[in-house]
């Protein structure tokens, strides 16, 4: 599998350094990288709309007006294409979480990870559909490429959440019934997934008068966390800095 | 559109009274009712797996080894079939909620509706996929049949939730930031939807060690509600009967 120099699937990889000179070889390399991105985007779109099983390499080639051999130059088969999509999309999400690793307070980190997760889904609905709203993308052919990074909080968003929850539990921040990190992570993940997926599937439903994404995201993450915390007021940074006297409204 | 005497799609409608006698006409009526159920089940399955757009009446007929004319006797076209599935499935869910209408305490009613919702989804994954995990089923052809019952808590599960939330708000049960019934309903719906849909899509994912459905459902509904309530202890019936003195740990 080729490697790519960028994690942003929308931006084609460009050769760097000496190769960046305006030579025919450099131009061809750029064109090939751009074609690779085009194949990936078309495949993601087709997998989402028609399901992985129903889509052929020929169909992907047709969608971008290329011949099948042109796309086989980039991907050996459909499952290699799917693995590349899977790897990139999970990396993109993990990168968003990684920006939060320096948030010292684990509860604040969990809250911000939840908000970042929903924002990612709303900004990249097709990525999200393929990652979490379809049967697991790697299910058919799990291989070492798919499993690489699983459990590593730097590459796996679920592991990042799980580690942060374990941190918070160690600090005694969760109520007794929420002291199993796996259990808490599953409930939190389900909460943010629910909002993300309803907004993707039903946002244009004329029968529902949706509140704003930001307000709903905070409503979901804050009420779930408040319901789990020993001291719900610890969620509010102002309260944390200057605790209210006991008995004051929280 | 024909009417059916049962809300349970798995059980064929049977003629009642005098018609129930063992006559050839009664046998034919039973066979036709059974065929109608078969068509509906096959259509639901195909719509879920291949998407509404991709499925033809011919394909549905093939799936149950009938000719297309045989299924046109029962449903004028694909959209009539979809409307019938939509009507039945939403009625089945609303019927589960309706059993809870006599639960006096609105917060207890919301909690039990949430648990019932997740249980429905897990028991009927294909119904649930079509209802809430695909683009709105009636989107293409919304008509009076689809809209009938919308907003009526006896026929519309979302309205049932919304009315219960409004009840609880009137009683001063929710914190100040959770006093808009639509907003609270949207967050609660998203929470139960998230758990339901992850369990449907990812339950067999070998990378996730899921806790039990009952435990996760309670974890979701109780933590969301606790996070929204003025007095989280009011969720616990034992506490409600014998309130702890002020200042006691919740």
mmCIF file of C-alpha atoms in Angstrom, chain A residues 7 20 35 44 54 58 63 65 68-69 71 77 79 102 123 129 132 138 149 157 178 189 205 212 214 236 242:
data_model
loop_
_atom_site.group_PDB
_atom_site.id
_atom_site.type_symbol
_atom_site.label_atom_id
_atom_site.label_comp_id
_atom_site.label_asym_id
_atom_site.label_seq_id
_atom_site.Cartn_x
_atom_site.Cartn_y
_atom_site.Cartn_z
ATOM 1 C CA UNK A 7 -3.938 13.016 6.768
ATOM 2 C CA UNK A 20 8.654 19.740 -5.837
ATOM 3 C CA UNK A 35 -6.338 10.566 -8.812
ATOM 4 C CA UNK A 44 -16.427 6.300 0.238
ATOM 5 C CA UNK A 54 -22.859 -3.973 -3.665
ATOM 6 C CA UNK A 58 -15.658 -1.148 -12.055
ATOM 7 C CA UNK A 63 -18.052 7.126 -11.061
ATOM 8 C CA UNK A 65 -14.859 8.395 -15.485
ATOM 9 C CA UNK A 68 -10.831 -0.082 -14.099
ATOM 10 C CA UNK A 69 -7.100 -0.649 -14.858
ATOM 11 C CA UNK A 71 -7.745 2.420 -10.425
ATOM 12 C CA UNK A 77 -8.668 -4.638 -4.786
ATOM 13 C CA UNK A 79 -10.741 -4.449 0.362
ATOM 14 C CA UNK A 102 -2.801 18.220 27.328
ATOM 15 C CA UNK A 123 -18.517 18.057 9.398
ATOM 16 C CA UNK A 129 -21.524 6.923 8.113
ATOM 17 C CA UNK A 132 -19.876 4.049 12.700
ATOM 18 C CA UNK A 138 -13.076 -4.047 8.423
ATOM 19 C CA UNK A 149 -3.199 1.248 16.631
ATOM 20 C CA UNK A 157 -10.361 7.476 19.726
ATOM 21 C CA UNK A 178 -19.861 4.397 37.274
ATOM 22 C CA UNK A 189 -19.806 6.828 23.248
ATOM 23 C CA UNK A 205 -36.700 15.921 8.708
ATOM 24 C CA UNK A 212 -28.526 24.045 17.326
ATOM 25 C CA UNK A 214 -23.575 23.271 19.673
ATOM 26 C CA UNK A 236 -18.165 23.914 35.604
ATOM 27 C CA UNK A 242 -14.047 29.142 43.292
#
